[in-house]
Coordinates of C-alpha atoms in Angstrom, one line a residue:
X1 CA 24.1 58.0 -14.9
X2 CA 20.8 56.6 -14.2
X3 CA 19.8 53.8 -11.6
X4 CA 19.5 50.8 -14.3
X5 CA 23.0 51.9 -15.7
X6 CA 24.5 51.3 -12.2
X7 CA 22.7 47.8 -12.7
X8 CA 24.3 46.9 -15.3
X9 CA 21.0 47.7 -17.7
X10 CA 20.2 51.1 -19.0
X11 CA 16.6 52.4 -18.6
X12 CA 14.3 53.8 -21.2
X13 CA 15.9 57.4 -21.0
X14 CA 19.2 56.8 -22.9
X15 CA 22.3 57.1 -21.7
X16 CA 22.5 61.3 -21.7
X17 CA 20.0 61.6 -19.5
X18 CA 20.4 63.2 -16.3
X19 CA 20.4 61.8 -12.7
X20 CA 17.5 63.0 -11.4
X21 CA 17.3 64.8 -7.9
X22 CA 16.8 62.7 -4.6
X23 CA 19.0 60.4 -2.6
X24 CA 20.0 57.6 -3.5
X25 CA 18.3 54.1 -2.9
X26 CA 16.1 51.5 -4.4
X27 CA 13.2 53.0 -6.4
X28 CA 11.7 52.0 -9.9
X29 CA 14.5 52.0 -12.0
X30 CA 16.5 50.0 -9.6
X31 CA 13.8 47.3 -9.3
X32 CA 13.6 46.8 -13.4
X33 CA 17.1 46.9 -13.0
X34 CA 17.1 43.8 -11.2
X35 CA 14.4 41.9 -13.2
X36 CA 15.8 42.4 -16.3
X37 CA 19.3 41.3 -15.3
X38 CA 17.5 38.4 -13.2
X39 CA 16.0 36.8 -16.2
X40 CA 17.4 33.4 -17.9
X41 CA 16.7 34.9 -21.0
X42 CA 17.8 37.8 -23.1
X43 CA 16.2 40.8 -23.6
X44 CA 16.0 44.0 -25.7
X45 CA 13.5 47.1 -26.4
X46 CA 13.2 49.4 -29.0
X47 CA 12.0 52.8 -28.6
X48 CA 9.1 54.0 -32.0
X49 CA 12.3 54.5 -34.0
X50 CA 14.3 51.7 -33.4
X51 CA 16.5 53.0 -30.6
X52 CA 17.9 50.6 -28.0
X53 CA 16.5 51.4 -25.1
X54 CA 16.5 48.7 -22.8
X55 CA 19.5 45.4 -22.9
X56 CA 20.1 43.2 -20.0
X57 CA 22.8 41.1 -18.6
X58 CA 21.7 37.7 -20.8
X59 CA 21.7 39.6 -24.1
X60 CA 25.5 40.9 -23.2
X61 CA 26.0 37.2 -22.4
X62 CA 25.0 36.0 -25.8
X63 CA 26.6 38.8 -28.1
X64 CA 29.2 39.9 -25.5
X65 CA 27.8 43.6 -26.4
X66 CA 27.7 45.1 -22.9
X67 CA 24.6 47.7 -21.8
X68 CA 26.6 50.6 -23.0
X69 CA 27.7 49.5 -25.9
X70 CA 23.9 48.7 -27.2
X71 CA 22.1 51.3 -25.5
X72 CA 21.0 54.4 -27.5
X73 CA 21.9 52.8 -31.2
X74 CA 19.5 52.9 -33.7
X75 CA 18.7 49.0 -34.5
X76 CA 21.1 46.4 -34.9
X77 CA 22.4 47.7 -38.0
X78 CA 26.5 48.3 -38.4
X79 CA 27.1 46.0 -35.0
X80 CA 24.5 43.2 -34.6
X81 CA 23.8 42.1 -37.7
X82 CA 25.4 42.2 -41.1
X83 CA 24.8 45.1 -43.3
X84 CA 22.8 42.6 -46.1
X85 CA 20.4 41.2 -43.0
X86 CA 20.3 44.6 -41.2
X87 CA 17.1 46.0 -43.5
X88 CA 15.2 42.8 -42.9
X89 CA 15.6 42.4 -39.5
X90 CA 14.9 46.1 -38.6
X91 CA 11.8 45.4 -40.5
X92 CA 10.7 42.2 -39.4
X93 CA 11.1 43.8 -35.5
X94 CA 9.7 47.0 -36.4
X95 CA 6.4 45.3 -37.8
X96 CA 5.8 43.8 -34.9
X97 CA 4.4 47.3 -33.2
X98 CA 1.6 47.3 -36.0
X99 CA 1.0 43.4 -35.3
X100 CA -1.3 41.9 -32.3
X101 CA 0.2 39.3 -29.8
X102 CA 3.6 38.0 -29.9
X103 CA 5.8 37.4 -33.3
X104 CA 8.3 34.9 -33.6
X105 CA 11.2 35.1 -35.9
X106 CA 15.0 33.1 -36.0
X107 CA 17.8 36.3 -37.3
X108 CA 21.1 35.7 -37.5
X109 CA 23.4 38.4 -34.8
X110 CA 26.7 39.3 -34.9
X111 CA 29.0 39.0 -31.4
X112 CA 31.2 41.2 -30.4
X113 CA 34.1 39.4 -31.4
X114 CA 32.5 38.5 -35.4
X115 CA 31.4 35.6 -34.6
X116 CA 27.7 34.5 -35.6
X117 CA 24.7 33.5 -33.6
X118 CA 21.5 31.9 -34.6
X119 CA 18.3 33.5 -32.0
X120 CA 15.1 32.7 -31.8
X121 CA 13.2 36.0 -30.7
X122 CA 9.8 36.7 -29.3
X123 CA 8.9 40.2 -29.9
X124 CA 5.4 42.6 -29.2
X125 CA 4.6 46.1 -29.1
X126 CA 4.9 48.5 -26.1
X127 CA 2.0 50.4 -26.1
X128 CA 2.3 53.8 -24.4
X129 CA -0.5 55.7 -22.4
X130 CA -2.9 56.6 -24.7
X131 CA -2.7 53.0 -26.3
X132 CA -0.4 53.7 -29.4
X133 CA 2.5 52.0 -30.5
X134 CA 5.3 53.3 -28.3
X135 CA 7.9 50.6 -29.2
X136 CA 8.8 46.9 -29.1
X137 CA 10.3 44.5 -26.7
X138 CA 11.7 41.5 -27.8
X139 CA 13.5 38.4 -25.9
X140 CA 15.6 35.9 -27.4
X141 CA 17.9 32.7 -26.8
X142 CA 20.2 30.9 -29.2
X143 CA 17.8 28.7 -31.0
X144 CA 20.2 25.2 -29.7
X145 CA 19.0 26.6 -26.4
X146 CA 15.5 27.2 -27.4
X147 CA 15.7 23.7 -29.0
X148 CA 16.9 21.8 -26.2
X149 CA 14.5 23.6 -23.8
X150 CA 11.2 22.6 -26.5
X151 CA 12.8 19.1 -26.8
X152 CA 12.5 18.6 -22.9
X153 CA 9.6 19.8 -22.8
X154 CA 8.1 17.3 -25.2
X155 CA 9.6 14.9 -24.0
X156 CA 8.0 15.4 -20.7
X157 CA 5.1 15.4 -22.2
X158 CA 5.5 12.4 -24.2
X159 CA 6.8 10.3 -21.2
X160 CA 3.3 11.2 -19.2
X161 CA 0.9 10.7 -22.4
X162 CA 2.2 7.9 -24.9
X163 CA 5.0 6.2 -22.7
X164 CA 5.0 2.4 -23.1
X165 CA 6.7 1.9 -19.5
X166 CA 5.3 3.9 -16.2
X167 CA 6.4 7.2 -15.2
X168 CA 5.6 8.7 -11.5
X169 CA 7.1 11.9 -10.0
X170 CA 7.0 11.3 -6.5
X171 CA 7.1 14.2 -3.8
X172 CA 9.9 14.8 -0.9
X173 CA 7.2 13.1 1.4
X174 CA 7.0 9.9 -1.2
X175 CA 3.8 10.9 -2.5
X176 CA 2.8 10.4 -6.1
X177 CA 2.5 14.0 -7.4
X178 CA 2.3 13.2 -11.5
X179 CA 1.4 9.6 -12.5
X180 CA 1.4 8.8 -16.8
X181 CA -1.3 6.5 -18.2
X182 CA 0.7 3.6 -18.2
X183 CA 1.8 3.3 -14.5
X184 CA -2.0 4.4 -13.3
X185 CA -3.4 1.0 -15.4
X186 CA -0.1 -1.0 -13.8
X187 CA -1.3 0.2 -10.5
X188 CA -4.8 -0.8 -11.5
X189 CA -6.7 3.0 -10.5
X190 CA -6.8 6.4 -12.3
X191 CA -4.3 8.9 -13.1
X192 CA -6.0 11.6 -10.5
X193 CA -7.1 8.9 -8.2
X194 CA -3.0 8.6 -7.6
X195 CA -1.8 12.1 -6.7
X196 CA -0.8 12.8 -2.9
X197 CA -1.5 8.9 -1.4
X198 CA 0.6 7.3 0.3
X199 CA 2.3 4.0 -1.4
X200 CA 0.6 2.1 1.1
X201 CA -3.0 2.6 -0.1
X202 CA -1.7 1.9 -3.5
X203 CA 0.4 -1.5 -3.1
X204 CA -0.4 -4.1 -0.8
X205 CA 3.4 -5.3 -0.7
X206 CA 6.6 -4.4 -1.7
X207 CA 6.0 -0.9 0.0
X208 CA 8.9 -0.7 2.8
X209 CA 11.6 -1.6 0.3
X210 CA 10.1 0.7 -2.8
X211 CA 10.1 3.9 0.0
X212 CA 13.6 2.6 1.3
X213 CA 14.8 2.9 -2.0
X214 CA 12.8 6.1 -3.1
X215 CA 14.3 7.7 0.5
X216 CA 17.9 6.9 -0.4
X217 CA 17.6 8.6 -4.1
X218 CA 16.4 11.5 -2.2
X219 CA 19.7 11.8 0.4
X220 CA 22.3 10.4 -1.9
X221 CA 20.6 10.2 -5.7
X222 CA 20.0 8.3 -8.4
X223 CA 21.6 4.3 -7.9
X224 CA 23.5 3.1 -10.6
X225 CA 22.2 0.7 -12.1
X226 CA 18.3 -0.5 -12.4
X227 CA 16.5 -2.4 -9.0
X228 CA 13.7 -4.7 -9.7
X229 CA 10.9 -4.8 -7.3
X230 CA 7.9 -7.9 -6.6
X231 CA 5.0 -5.6 -5.6
X232 CA 1.6 -6.7 -4.7
X233 CA -1.1 -4.8 -6.7
X234 CA -4.3 -4.6 -5.7
X235 CA -6.9 -5.3 -8.6
X236 CA -10.5 -6.2 -8.5
X237 CA -9.6 -10.2 -9.2
X238 CA -7.4 -9.9 -5.5
X239 CA -3.9 -9.4 -5.1
X240 CA -1.4 -9.7 -8.3
X241 CA 2.3 -10.2 -7.4
X242 CA 4.4 -7.9 -10.1
X243 CA 8.2 -7.8 -10.3
X244 CA 8.7 -4.2 -11.6
X245 CA 12.1 -3.2 -13.0
X246 CA 12.5 0.8 -11.9
X247 CA 15.0 3.1 -12.7
X248 CA 15.2 6.5 -10.0
X249 CA 16.8 10.4 -10.8
X250 CA 16.9 12.6 -8.0
X251 CA 14.6 16.1 -9.4
X252 CA 16.4 19.4 -7.8
X253 CA 15.1 22.9 -8.6
X254 CA 17.1 24.7 -11.0
X255 CA 16.1 27.9 -9.4
X256 CA 17.6 27.6 -6.1
X257 CA 21.5 28.5 -5.2
X258 CA 21.5 25.0 -3.3
X259 CA 20.6 22.1 -5.3
X260 CA 17.1 20.9 -3.3
X261 CA 15.2 17.9 -3.7
X262 CA 12.0 18.3 -5.3
X263 CA 11.2 14.4 -5.6
X264 CA 12.4 11.3 -7.3
X265 CA 11.4 10.6 -11.2
X266 CA 10.6 6.8 -11.1
X267 CA 10.2 5.0 -14.3
X268 CA 9.6 1.4 -14.4
X269 CA 8.7 -1.2 -16.5
X270 CA 7.1 -5.0 -15.9
X271 CA 9.3 -7.3 -16.2
X272 CA 6.9 -10.2 -14.2
X273 CA 6.7 -12.9 -17.1
X274 CA 10.0 -12.4 -17.9
X275 CA 11.2 -13.1 -14.5
X276 CA 8.8 -15.8 -14.1
X277 CA 10.5 -17.0 -17.5
X278 CA 13.9 -17.1 -15.7
X279 CA 12.8 -18.3 -12.3
X280 CA 10.9 -21.3 -13.9
X281 CA 13.7 -21.7 -16.2
X282 CA 16.5 -22.0 -13.4
X283 CA 14.2 -24.3 -11.5
X284 CA 13.9 -26.5 -14.3
X285 CA 18.0 -26.9 -14.6
X286 CA 18.0 -27.1 -10.6
X287 CA 15.7 -30.0 -11.1
X288 CA 17.0 -31.5 -14.0
X289 CA 20.5 -31.6 -11.9
X290 CA 19.1 -33.4 -8.9
X291 CA 18.2 -35.8 -10.8
X292 CA 20.9 -36.7 -12.6
X293 CA 23.2 -36.4 -9.1
X294 CA 20.5 -39.1 -7.4
X295 CA 20.9 -41.6 -10.6
X296 CA 24.8 -41.0 -10.4
X297 CA 24.3 -41.2 -6.5
X298 CA 21.9 -43.9 -6.5
X299 CA 23.5 -46.2 -9.1
X300 CA 26.5 -47.0 -6.5
X301 CA 24.4 -48.1 -3.8
X302 CA 24.1 -52.0 -3.4
X303 CA 20.7 -52.1 -1.9
X304 CA 18.2 -51.0 -4.0
X305 CA 15.9 -49.8 -1.2
X306 CA 19.1 -47.4 0.1
X307 CA 19.2 -46.2 -3.6
X308 CA 14.9 -45.2 -3.5
X309 CA 15.8 -43.1 -0.7
X310 CA 18.8 -41.2 -2.3
X311 CA 16.1 -40.5 -4.6
X312 CA 14.2 -38.8 -1.9
X313 CA 17.2 -36.9 -0.1
X314 CA 18.1 -35.5 -3.5
X315 CA 14.3 -34.9 -4.4
X316 CA 14.3 -32.5 -1.0
X317 CA 16.6 -30.1 -1.9
X318 CA 14.6 -26.6 -2.4
X319 CA 11.6 -29.1 -2.9
X320 CA 9.9 -30.0 0.1
X321 CA 10.2 -30.0 3.9
X322 CA 9.3 -34.1 4.5
X323 CA 9.2 -37.0 2.7
X324 CA 7.4 -40.3 2.7
X325 CA 7.4 -43.4 1.0
X326 CA 4.8 -45.8 1.7
X327 CA 4.0 -49.4 -0.6
X328 CA 1.2 -51.5 -0.6
X329 CA 1.5 -54.3 1.8
X330 CA 2.0 -57.1 -0.2
X331 CA 4.4 -55.6 -2.4
X332 CA 1.9 -54.1 -5.4
X333 CA -1.2 -54.1 -6.7
X334 CA -2.3 -54.5 -10.4
X335 CA -4.7 -52.6 -12.3
X336 CA -8.8 -53.9 -11.1
X337 CA -7.2 -56.0 -8.4
X338 CA -8.3 -54.1 -5.4
X339 CA -10.8 -55.9 -3.8
X340 CA -11.1 -54.8 -0.2
X341 CA -9.3 -51.4 1.7
X342 CA -5.8 -50.8 0.1
X343 CA -3.2 -50.6 2.8
X344 CA 0.3 -49.1 3.3
X345 CA 3.1 -50.0 4.8
X346 CA 5.4 -47.3 5.7
X347 CA 9.3 -48.2 4.3
X348 CA 11.4 -44.7 4.4
X349 CA 10.9 -41.3 6.0
X350 CA 12.7 -38.1 6.5
X351 CA 13.8 -37.5 10.2
X352 CA 11.4 -35.7 12.1
X353 CA 13.3 -34.4 15.0
X354 CA 15.2 -32.5 12.2
X355 CA 17.1 -32.6 9.1
X356 CA 19.2 -35.8 8.0
X357 CA 18.9 -38.7 5.2
X358 CA 15.6 -40.4 4.8
X359 CA 15.4 -43.2 7.3
X360 CA 14.5 -47.0 6.2
X361 CA 11.4 -48.0 8.5
X362 CA 8.6 -50.7 8.2
X363 CA 10.6 -53.8 8.8
X364 CA 7.4 -55.3 10.3
X365 CA 5.5 -54.7 8.0
X366 CA 2.5 -52.7 10.2
X367 CA 0.2 -50.6 8.0
X368 CA -0.1 -47.0 8.5
X369 CA -3.4 -45.9 9.9
X370 CA -5.1 -44.0 7.2
X371 CA -8.3 -42.9 6.9
X372 CA -10.7 -44.0 4.3
X373 CA -10.3 -40.5 2.4
X374 CA -6.5 -40.1 3.2
X375 CA -4.7 -38.1 0.1
X376 CA -2.2 -41.2 0.1
X377 CA -5.3 -43.8 -0.7
X378 CA -6.7 -41.4 -2.8
X379 CA -3.3 -41.6 -5.2
X380 CA -3.3 -45.5 -5.3
X381 CA -6.5 -45.8 -6.2
X382 CA -6.8 -42.7 -9.1
X383 CA -3.0 -44.6 -9.7
X384 CA -2.4 -41.0 -10.4
X385 CA -0.8 -37.5 -8.2
X386 CA -2.9 -36.0 -5.6
X387 CA -2.7 -32.6 -4.2
X388 CA -3.9 -31.3 -0.3
X389 CA -3.2 -28.5 1.8
X390 CA -5.1 -27.2 4.6
X391 CA -5.2 -23.2 3.9
X392 CA -4.9 -20.2 6.0
X393 CA -5.8 -21.0 9.6
X394 CA -4.4 -21.1 13.6
X395 CA -1.4 -23.1 14.3
X396 CA -3.3 -25.3 16.7
X397 CA -6.0 -26.2 14.1
X398 CA -3.0 -27.1 11.3
X399 CA -1.6 -29.2 13.6
X400 CA -4.0 -31.0 14.4
X401 CA -5.1 -31.7 10.9
X402 CA -1.5 -33.0 9.4
X403 CA -1.2 -34.8 12.6
X404 CA -4.9 -36.7 12.0
X405 CA -3.1 -37.8 8.6
X406 CA -0.4 -39.2 10.5
X407 CA 2.1 -36.6 8.9
X408 CA 4.5 -34.1 10.9
X409 CA 2.7 -31.7 12.8
X410 CA 3.8 -28.4 10.9
X411 CA 2.8 -30.0 7.7
X412 CA 0.1 -27.4 6.0
X413 CA 0.7 -28.5 2.2
X414 CA 1.3 -32.3 0.3
X415 CA 1.3 -33.7 -2.5
X416 CA 0.9 -37.3 -3.4
X417 CA 2.5 -39.0 -6.2
X418 CA 1.8 -42.8 -7.0
X419 CA 4.8 -45.2 -7.6
X420 CA 4.4 -47.0 -10.7
X421 CA 6.9 -50.3 -12.4
X422 CA 5.8 -52.9 -14.8
X423 CA 2.4 -51.9 -14.9
X424 CA 2.0 -52.6 -11.5
X425 CA 1.0 -49.5 -8.6
X426 CA 3.8 -50.2 -5.9
X427 CA 3.1 -47.3 -3.6
X428 CA 3.0 -44.0 -2.4
X429 CA 5.6 -41.0 -2.0
X430 CA 4.2 -37.8 -0.4
X431 CA 5.7 -34.3 -0.4
X432 CA 5.1 -32.2 2.8
X433 CA 5.9 -28.6 3.0
X434 CA 5.0 -26.4 5.9
X435 CA 3.4 -22.7 6.1
X436 CA 6.9 -20.7 4.8
X437 CA 6.5 -22.6 1.9
X438 CA 3.8 -21.6 -1.3
X439 CA 1.3 -24.7 -2.1
X440 CA 2.7 -27.4 -4.6
X441 CA 1.5 -26.4 -8.5
X442 CA 1.1 -28.5 -11.3
X443 CA 5.3 -28.0 -12.2
X444 CA 5.8 -29.9 -8.4
X445 CA 3.4 -32.7 -9.1
X446 CA 5.7 -33.4 -12.9
X447 CA 9.3 -33.2 -11.0
X448 CA 7.0 -35.4 -8.2
X449 CA 6.1 -37.7 -10.6
X450 CA 9.4 -38.4 -12.2
X451 CA 11.2 -39.0 -8.8
X452 CA 8.1 -41.2 -8.6
X453 CA 9.3 -43.5 -11.2
X454 CA 13.0 -43.6 -10.1
X455 CA 12.0 -44.5 -6.0
X456 CA 9.4 -47.3 -8.0
X457 CA 12.0 -48.6 -10.1
X458 CA 14.6 -48.9 -7.1
X459 CA 11.9 -50.2 -4.9
X460 CA 10.7 -52.8 -7.5
X461 CA 14.6 -53.7 -7.8
X462 CA 14.8 -54.1 -4.0
X463 CA 11.4 -56.7 -4.2
X464 CA 13.3 -58.8 -7.1
X465 CA 16.7 -59.1 -5.3
X466 CA 15.1 -60.4 -1.9
X467 CA 12.9 -62.4 -3.4
X468 CA 16.2 -64.2 -5.1
X469 CA 17.5 -63.8 -1.6
X470 CA 14.9 -65.7 -0.3
X471 CA 15.1 -68.7 -2.6
X472 CA 18.8 -68.8 -2.4

């Protein structure tokens, strides 16, 4: 018995070739047998007369015929193909000796138990020492297996070329190894510029959360659901805040005996607009509910001035850190009536030392010492909302900016809304935010104006009630 037969594969000399003299041990035949039996594809070979000379274990797995049963037979006739197909199959296989390159065919072969298997073959000529054709080798696999492989390859190519969502392969060091065109556009760089670079070089914010998720996938596997990450992307116009809905899969080597993580497949979709729409809708519902609750609570107040502070307290929730109500000295101001500097009297304010309900103040009627260009005074003059902010600066300068405007020292963003009722200006409501919040936007101004309408109505009613009480 030859060394190849001992390894489960018969070599080219056939089953009756005598064992060569010499000590047993690894030689060329042993190496060939190991290579053939380790292949993932089924392989058989024929000599120039069409006799089977090689048959590996994968061929045995697919068709059931062992190397001992297969080697030495002439062609596939009477055992591996139907008699009606034998001549055509042999002709097409042996014609490979006269062709250049590989030839691809599909055949229906017979298994040992009588079943039929459709296989796809790749065959090529084997050349002898003189360069002439000495036989044919044929690698084959089940068609559905081959189609699955081709689909996988096609899917990979499509994902990295034409996919409408980002696809990134992250290596075990958490660096991009392959990036598709969509992901490169989302990152704002070229496809090759991302490769091998730390994620911190590509993203301005959100890197820690993303790397934590990738590390978890490498260690534990894919999460059961999609995850959403807010990241900061560097662009030519500056940093942009984006929300990426992401899915992860752990990639393991199919060639290792034990699963060895090669990295992570990261697929993401930009859902920034949808998330912002959801957030705006949720914020609008919350603020509408606050206005409704405030109206119901204010309706139970006997004192209209107290009702004004109720509206103020409900408006603060999730909107601002501090709020002030300043009323025009003398009660109200008609349009075009200004003849001198406007003076404002503080009538209500949130506690400066901690949380709590707004307090009514200003019973003495002393005006607040606002400077000529103060946002509250500008609000009265324009009869419209005014936004102001200090921006990014050292805390000491921010405190000086706030205190010079008679605001709490931690205020860095301000929004003033005019109080109007019955065609007259009653005063200003000012909302203030600290450094931990974002600046006021246009949507915030619209909400502040809604609150200001309700506060103005309550203050106007308080003035009417006060005059009637004085008359009585």
